[in-house]
mmCIF file with all atom_site columns, C-alpha atoms in Angstrom:
data_model
loop_
_atom_site.group_PDB
_atom_site.id
_atom_site.type_symbol
_atom_site.label_atom_id
_atom_site.label_alt_id
_atom_site.label_comp_id
_atom_site.label_asym_id
_atom_site.label_entity_id
_atom_site.label_seq_id
_atom_site.pdbx_PDB_ins_code
_atom_site.Cartn_x
_atom_site.Cartn_y
_atom_site.Cartn_z
_atom_site.occupancy
_atom_site.B_iso_or_equiv
_atom_site.pdbx_formal_charge
_atom_site.auth_seq_id
_atom_site.auth_comp_id
_atom_site.auth_asym_id
_atom_site.auth_atom_id
_atom_site.pdbx_PDB_model_num
ATOM 1   C CA . MET A 1 1   ? 266.599 98.051  -141.374 1.00 0.00 ? 1   MET A CA 1
ATOM 2   C CA . ILE A 1 2   ? 264.017 99.742  -138.670 1.00 0.00 ? 2   ILE A CA 1
ATOM 3   C CA . THR A 1 3   ? 265.594 103.568 -137.498 1.00 0.00 ? 3   THR A CA 1
ATOM 4   C CA . GLU A 1 4   ? 264.645 104.264 -133.886 1.00 0.00 ? 4   GLU A CA 1
ATOM 5   C CA . GLN A 1 5   ? 261.931 106.972 -135.657 1.00 0.00 ? 5   GLN A CA 1
ATOM 6   C CA . MET A 1 6   ? 260.206 104.153 -138.097 1.00 0.00 ? 6   MET A CA 1
ATOM 7   C CA . PHE A 1 7   ? 260.092 102.154 -134.531 1.00 0.00 ? 7   PHE A CA 1
ATOM 8   C CA . GLY A 1 8   ? 258.302 104.686 -132.749 1.00 0.00 ? 8   GLY A CA 1
ATOM 9   C CA . VAL A 1 9   ? 255.762 105.394 -135.289 1.00 0.00 ? 9   VAL A CA 1
ATOM 10  C CA . LEU A 1 10  ? 255.161 101.692 -135.274 1.00 0.00 ? 10  LEU A CA 1
ATOM 11  C CA . ILE A 1 11  ? 254.676 101.528 -131.665 1.00 0.00 ? 11  ILE A CA 1
ATOM 12  C CA . MET A 1 12  ? 252.373 104.370 -131.631 1.00 0.00 ? 12  MET A CA 1
ATOM 13  C CA . MET A 1 13  ? 250.355 102.741 -134.327 1.00 0.00 ? 13  MET A CA 1
ATOM 14  C CA . MET A 1 14  ? 250.145 99.321  -132.691 1.00 0.00 ? 14  MET A CA 1
ATOM 15  C CA . ASN A 1 15  ? 249.196 100.896 -129.370 1.00 0.00 ? 15  ASN A CA 1
ATOM 16  C CA . SER A 1 16  ? 246.361 102.458 -131.482 1.00 0.00 ? 16  SER A CA 1
ATOM 17  C CA . LEU A 1 17  ? 245.334 99.688  -133.124 1.00 0.00 ? 17  LEU A CA 1
ATOM 18  C CA . SER A 1 18  ? 245.707 97.302  -130.129 1.00 0.00 ? 18  SER A CA 1
ATOM 19  C CA . TYR A 1 19  ? 243.358 99.771  -128.163 1.00 0.00 ? 19  TYR A CA 1
ATOM 20  C CA . ARG A 1 20  ? 240.812 100.136 -130.739 1.00 0.00 ? 20  ARG A CA 1
ATOM 21  C CA . SER A 1 21  ? 240.361 96.328  -131.170 1.00 0.00 ? 21  SER A CA 1
ATOM 22  C CA . ILE A 1 22  ? 240.335 95.720  -127.514 1.00 0.00 ? 22  ILE A CA 1
ATOM 23  C CA . HIS A 1 23  ? 237.744 98.015  -126.888 1.00 0.00 ? 23  HIS A CA 1
ATOM 24  C CA . ASN A 1 24  ? 236.007 97.922  -129.867 1.00 0.00 ? 24  ASN A CA 1
ATOM 25  C CA . GLY A 1 25  ? 232.300 97.238  -129.815 1.00 0.00 ? 25  GLY A CA 1
ATOM 26  C CA . ALA A 1 26  ? 232.095 98.120  -125.666 1.00 0.00 ? 26  ALA A CA 1
ATOM 27  C CA . LYS A 1 27  ? 229.833 99.639  -124.756 1.00 0.00 ? 27  LYS A CA 1
ATOM 28  C CA . LYS A 1 28  ? 230.181 103.248 -123.091 1.00 0.00 ? 28  LYS A CA 1
ATOM 29  C CA . ALA A 1 29  ? 230.474 103.164 -119.055 1.00 0.00 ? 29  ALA A CA 1
ATOM 30  C CA . PRO A 1 30  ? 227.130 104.818 -117.315 1.00 0.00 ? 30  PRO A CA 1
ATOM 31  C CA . GLU A 1 31  ? 227.657 108.521 -116.395 1.00 0.00 ? 31  GLU A CA 1
ATOM 32  C CA . ARG A 1 32  ? 228.101 108.850 -112.496 1.00 0.00 ? 32  ARG A CA 1
ATOM 33  C CA . ARG A 1 33  ? 225.044 110.613 -111.047 1.00 0.00 ? 33  ARG A CA 1
ATOM 34  C CA . THR A 1 34  ? 226.149 114.103 -109.492 1.00 0.00 ? 34  THR A CA 1
ATOM 35  C CA . GLY A 1 35  ? 225.624 114.884 -105.789 1.00 0.00 ? 35  GLY A CA 1
ATOM 36  C CA . GLU A 1 36  ? 222.165 116.173 -105.810 1.00 0.00 ? 36  GLU A CA 1
ATOM 37  C CA . SER A 1 37  ? 220.490 113.482 -108.493 1.00 0.00 ? 37  SER A CA 1
ATOM 38  C CA . THR A 1 38  ? 221.836 111.004 -106.271 1.00 0.00 ? 38  THR A CA 1
ATOM 39  C CA . VAL A 1 39  ? 220.133 112.647 -103.222 1.00 0.00 ? 39  VAL A CA 1
ATOM 40  C CA . VAL A 1 40  ? 216.807 112.850 -105.144 1.00 0.00 ? 40  VAL A CA 1
ATOM 41  C CA . SER A 1 41  ? 217.025 108.961 -106.157 1.00 0.00 ? 41  SER A CA 1
ATOM 42  C CA . ASN A 1 42  ? 217.668 107.753 -102.518 1.00 0.00 ? 42  ASN A CA 1
ATOM 43  C CA . LEU A 1 43  ? 214.680 109.958 -101.556 1.00 0.00 ? 43  LEU A CA 1
ATOM 44  C CA . ARG A 1 44  ? 212.561 108.445 -104.107 1.00 0.00 ? 44  ARG A CA 1
ATOM 45  C CA . ARG A 1 45  ? 213.263 105.216 -103.087 1.00 0.00 ? 45  ARG A CA 1
ATOM 46  C CA . HIS A 1 46  ? 212.781 105.780 -99.213  1.00 0.00 ? 46  HIS A CA 1
ATOM 47  C CA . PHE A 1 47  ? 209.840 107.571 -100.392 1.00 0.00 ? 47  PHE A CA 1
ATOM 48  C CA . VAL A 1 48  ? 208.398 103.952 -102.055 1.00 0.00 ? 48  VAL A CA 1
ATOM 49  C CA . LYS A 1 49  ? 209.540 101.932 -99.132  1.00 0.00 ? 49  LYS A CA 1
ATOM 50  C CA . PHE A 1 50  ? 207.567 104.088 -96.949  1.00 0.00 ? 50  PHE A CA 1
ATOM 51  C CA . PHE A 1 51  ? 204.579 104.475 -98.774  1.00 0.00 ? 51  PHE A CA 1
ATOM 52  C CA . ALA A 1 52  ? 204.564 100.667 -99.628  1.00 0.00 ? 52  ALA A CA 1
ATOM 53  C CA . ALA A 1 53  ? 204.603 100.063 -95.897  1.00 0.00 ? 53  ALA A CA 1
ATOM 54  C CA . ALA A 1 54  ? 202.148 102.415 -95.024  1.00 0.00 ? 54  ALA A CA 1
ATOM 55  C CA . ILE A 1 55  ? 199.826 100.509 -97.397  1.00 0.00 ? 55  ILE A CA 1
ATOM 56  C CA . VAL A 1 56  ? 200.462 97.173  -96.107  1.00 0.00 ? 56  VAL A CA 1
ATOM 57  C CA . PHE A 1 57  ? 199.993 98.819  -92.321  1.00 0.00 ? 57  PHE A CA 1
ATOM 58  C CA . VAL A 1 58  ? 196.337 100.233 -93.873  1.00 0.00 ? 58  VAL A CA 1
ATOM 59  C CA . VAL A 1 59  ? 195.331 96.921  -95.127  1.00 0.00 ? 59  VAL A CA 1
ATOM 60  C CA . LEU A 1 60  ? 196.615 94.789  -92.083  1.00 0.00 ? 60  LEU A CA 1
ATOM 61  C CA . PHE A 1 61  ? 194.734 97.395  -89.587  1.00 0.00 ? 61  PHE A CA 1
ATOM 62  C CA . SER A 1 62  ? 191.497 97.373  -91.498  1.00 0.00 ? 62  SER A CA 1
ATOM 63  C CA . GLY A 1 63  ? 191.301 93.426  -91.664  1.00 0.00 ? 63  GLY A CA 1
ATOM 64  C CA . MET A 1 64  ? 192.042 93.360  -87.796  1.00 0.00 ? 64  MET A CA 1
ATOM 65  C CA . LEU A 1 65  ? 189.448 95.635  -87.130  1.00 0.00 ? 65  LEU A CA 1
ATOM 66  C CA . ILE A 1 66  ? 186.757 93.880  -89.601  1.00 0.00 ? 66  ILE A CA 1
ATOM 67  C CA . VAL A 1 67  ? 187.643 90.691  -87.615  1.00 0.00 ? 67  VAL A CA 1
ATOM 68  C CA . GLN A 1 68  ? 187.181 91.821  -84.353  1.00 0.00 ? 68  GLN A CA 1
ATOM 69  C CA . SER A 1 69  ? 183.916 93.496  -84.914  1.00 0.00 ? 69  SER A CA 1
ATOM 70  C CA . TYR A 1 70  ? 182.819 90.305  -86.334  1.00 0.00 ? 70  TYR A CA 1
ATOM 71  C CA . ALA A 1 71  ? 184.195 88.552  -83.393  1.00 0.00 ? 71  ALA A CA 1
ATOM 72  C CA . SER A 1 72  ? 182.615 90.603  -80.612  1.00 0.00 ? 72  SER A CA 1
ATOM 73  C CA . GLU A 1 73  ? 180.013 88.681  -78.695  1.00 0.00 ? 73  GLU A CA 1
ATOM 74  C CA . SER A 1 74  ? 176.537 90.067  -79.204  1.00 0.00 ? 74  SER A CA 1
ATOM 75  C CA . HIS A 1 75  ? 173.870 90.055  -76.779  1.00 0.00 ? 75  HIS A CA 1
ATOM 76  C CA . PRO A 1 76  ? 169.969 89.476  -77.652  1.00 0.00 ? 76  PRO A CA 1
ATOM 77  C CA . ALA A 1 77  ? 167.647 91.723  -76.551  1.00 0.00 ? 77  ALA A CA 1
ATOM 78  C CA . PRO A 1 78  ? 165.994 90.734  -72.808  1.00 0.00 ? 78  PRO A CA 1
ATOM 79  C CA . ALA A 1 79  ? 163.207 88.496  -73.393  1.00 0.00 ? 79  ALA A CA 1
ATOM 80  C CA . ALA A 1 80  ? 159.933 89.924  -74.283  1.00 0.00 ? 80  ALA A CA 1
ATOM 81  C CA . GLU A 1 81  ? 156.396 88.627  -72.619  1.00 0.00 ? 81  GLU A CA 1
ATOM 82  C CA . GLY A 1 82  ? 155.509 85.205  -73.489  1.00 0.00 ? 82  GLY A CA 1
ATOM 83  C CA . GLU A 1 83  ? 159.221 83.926  -74.181  1.00 0.00 ? 83  GLU A CA 1
ATOM 84  C CA . ARG A 1 84  ? 160.940 81.570  -71.941  1.00 0.00 ? 84  ARG A CA 1
ATOM 85  C CA . ILE A 1 85  ? 164.295 81.734  -70.688  1.00 0.00 ? 85  ILE A CA 1
ATOM 86  C CA . ILE A 1 86  ? 166.169 78.327  -70.193  1.00 0.00 ? 86  ILE A CA 1
ATOM 87  C CA . SER A 1 87  ? 169.631 78.185  -68.190  1.00 0.00 ? 87  SER A CA 1
ATOM 88  C CA . VAL A 1 88  ? 171.736 75.068  -70.306  1.00 0.00 ? 88  VAL A CA 1
ATOM 89  C CA . SER A 1 89  ? 173.295 72.666  -67.957  1.00 0.00 ? 89  SER A CA 1
ATOM 90  C CA . SER A 1 90  ? 176.087 70.323  -68.543  1.00 0.00 ? 90  SER A CA 1
ATOM 91  C CA . GLY A 1 91  ? 175.870 68.079  -71.468  1.00 0.00 ? 91  GLY A CA 1
ATOM 92  C CA . ASP A 1 92  ? 172.499 69.852  -73.253  1.00 0.00 ? 92  ASP A CA 1
ATOM 93  C CA . THR A 1 93  ? 172.830 70.792  -76.947  1.00 0.00 ? 93  THR A CA 1
ATOM 94  C CA . LEU A 1 94  ? 170.722 73.059  -78.688  1.00 0.00 ? 94  LEU A CA 1
ATOM 95  C CA . TRP A 1 95  ? 169.038 70.241  -80.526  1.00 0.00 ? 95  TRP A CA 1
ATOM 96  C CA . GLU A 1 96  ? 168.043 68.736  -77.270  1.00 0.00 ? 96  GLU A CA 1
ATOM 97  C CA . ILE A 1 97  ? 166.446 72.016  -76.292  1.00 0.00 ? 97  ILE A CA 1
ATOM 98  C CA . ALA A 1 98  ? 164.456 72.589  -79.659  1.00 0.00 ? 98  ALA A CA 1
ATOM 99  C CA . ARG A 1 99  ? 163.452 69.222  -79.454  1.00 0.00 ? 99  ARG A CA 1
ATOM 100 C CA . ARG A 1 100 ? 161.407 70.034  -75.967  1.00 0.00 ? 100 ARG A CA 1
ATOM 101 C CA . VAL A 1 101 ? 160.569 73.206  -76.666  1.00 0.00 ? 101 VAL A CA 1
ATOM 102 C CA . GLN A 1 102 ? 159.302 71.918  -80.349  1.00 0.00 ? 102 GLN A CA 1
ATOM 103 C CA . PRO A 1 103 ? 155.313 72.743  -81.294  1.00 0.00 ? 103 PRO A CA 1
ATOM 104 C CA . GLN A 1 104 ? 153.499 69.886  -82.530  1.00 0.00 ? 104 GLN A CA 1
ATOM 105 C CA . GLY A 1 105 ? 153.882 69.474  -86.477  1.00 0.00 ? 105 GLY A CA 1
ATOM 106 C CA . THR A 1 106 ? 157.290 71.712  -87.033  1.00 0.00 ? 106 THR A CA 1
ATOM 107 C CA . ASP A 1 107 ? 160.399 70.809  -88.391  1.00 0.00 ? 107 ASP A CA 1
ATOM 108 C CA . LEU A 1 108 ? 163.227 70.451  -85.564  1.00 0.00 ? 108 LEU A CA 1
ATOM 109 C CA . ARG A 1 109 ? 165.530 72.286  -87.993  1.00 0.00 ? 109 ARG A CA 1
ATOM 110 C CA . GLU A 1 110 ? 163.345 75.498  -87.727  1.00 0.00 ? 110 GLU A CA 1
ATOM 111 C CA . VAL A 1 111 ? 163.099 75.367  -84.368  1.00 0.00 ? 111 VAL A CA 1
ATOM 112 C CA . VAL A 1 112 ? 166.942 75.500  -83.684  1.00 0.00 ? 112 VAL A CA 1
ATOM 113 C CA . TYR A 1 113 ? 167.087 78.407  -86.069  1.00 0.00 ? 113 TYR A CA 1
ATOM 114 C CA . GLU A 1 114 ? 164.751 80.236  -84.610  1.00 0.00 ? 114 GLU A CA 1
ATOM 115 C CA . ILE A 1 115 ? 166.371 79.632  -80.854  1.00 0.00 ? 115 ILE A CA 1
ATOM 116 C CA . LYS A 1 116 ? 169.917 80.514  -82.948  1.00 0.00 ? 116 LYS A CA 1
ATOM 117 C CA . LEU A 1 117 ? 168.729 83.768  -84.583  1.00 0.00 ? 117 LEU A CA 1
ATOM 118 C CA . ARG A 1 118 ? 166.657 84.565  -81.037  1.00 0.00 ? 118 ARG A CA 1
ATOM 119 C CA . ASN A 1 119 ? 169.760 84.608  -79.189  1.00 0.00 ? 119 ASN A CA 1
ATOM 120 C CA . GLY A 1 120 ? 172.602 85.805  -81.710  1.00 0.00 ? 120 GLY A CA 1
ATOM 121 C CA . LEU A 1 121 ? 174.477 82.378  -82.063  1.00 0.00 ? 121 LEU A CA 1
ATOM 122 C CA . SER A 1 122 ? 176.389 81.575  -84.771  1.00 0.00 ? 122 SER A CA 1
ATOM 123 C CA . SER A 1 123 ? 177.092 77.475  -84.206  1.00 0.00 ? 123 SER A CA 1
ATOM 124 C CA . SER A 1 124 ? 175.260 74.871  -82.078  1.00 0.00 ? 124 SER A CA 1
ATOM 125 C CA . VAL A 1 125 ? 177.608 75.045  -79.421  1.00 0.00 ? 125 VAL A CA 1
ATOM 126 C CA . LEU A 1 126 ? 176.349 75.891  -75.939  1.00 0.00 ? 126 LEU A CA 1
ATOM 127 C CA . ARG A 1 127 ? 178.352 76.475  -73.013  1.00 0.00 ? 127 ARG A CA 1
ATOM 128 C CA . SER A 1 128 ? 177.167 75.158  -69.406  1.00 0.00 ? 128 SER A CA 1
ATOM 129 C CA . GLY A 1 129 ? 175.107 77.641  -67.352  1.00 0.00 ? 129 GLY A CA 1
ATOM 130 C CA . GLN A 1 130 ? 174.470 79.613  -70.735  1.00 0.00 ? 130 GLN A CA 1
ATOM 131 C CA . THR A 1 131 ? 170.802 81.218  -70.785  1.00 0.00 ? 131 THR A CA 1
ATOM 132 C CA . LEU A 1 132 ? 168.649 80.600  -73.965  1.00 0.00 ? 132 LEU A CA 1
ATOM 133 C CA . ILE A 1 133 ? 165.562 82.794  -75.086  1.00 0.00 ? 133 ILE A CA 1
ATOM 134 C CA . VAL A 1 134 ? 163.556 80.662  -76.571  1.00 0.00 ? 134 VAL A CA 1
ATOM 135 C CA . PRO A 1 135 ? 160.936 82.807  -79.018  1.00 0.00 ? 135 PRO A CA 1
ATOM 136 C CA . GLU A 1 136 ? 157.105 82.993  -78.424  1.00 0.00 ? 136 GLU A CA 1
ATOM 137 C CA . GLN A 1 137 ? 156.387 81.281  -81.187  1.00 0.00 ? 137 GLN A CA 1
ATOM 138 C CA . MET A 1 138 ? 158.049 77.861  -79.934  1.00 0.00 ? 138 MET A CA 1
ATOM 139 C CA . ASP A 1 139 ? 155.780 77.614  -76.911  1.00 0.00 ? 139 ASP A CA 1
#
């Protein structure tokens, strides 16, 4: 028969064996950080977020400045002697105006290009009341 002493030893052995078998191969729990290293970790994380936000802000701000500088309306130099000033009427197009001032034997595309270049136009769209300066060579 099993005595009380043997029963106690048996229970102890079973407990130690079962404890080992259950936790055999288990990974060690990560060590908890001390208060100071947690603070340093939080500060580092916040600094990285702040730095990333600052970079995004600088990139967006720079892009807006570049777009604004190219989008600003440029004013051509005043008409020089020999150049004509034409006022755009309702329905006028750059191509019609170029055809009116086109010298004999000149390509119409070149005339349109010269008028656009002289007036700082980025497209062929005109507004009623707008003034255009026709370069001297076009007369």
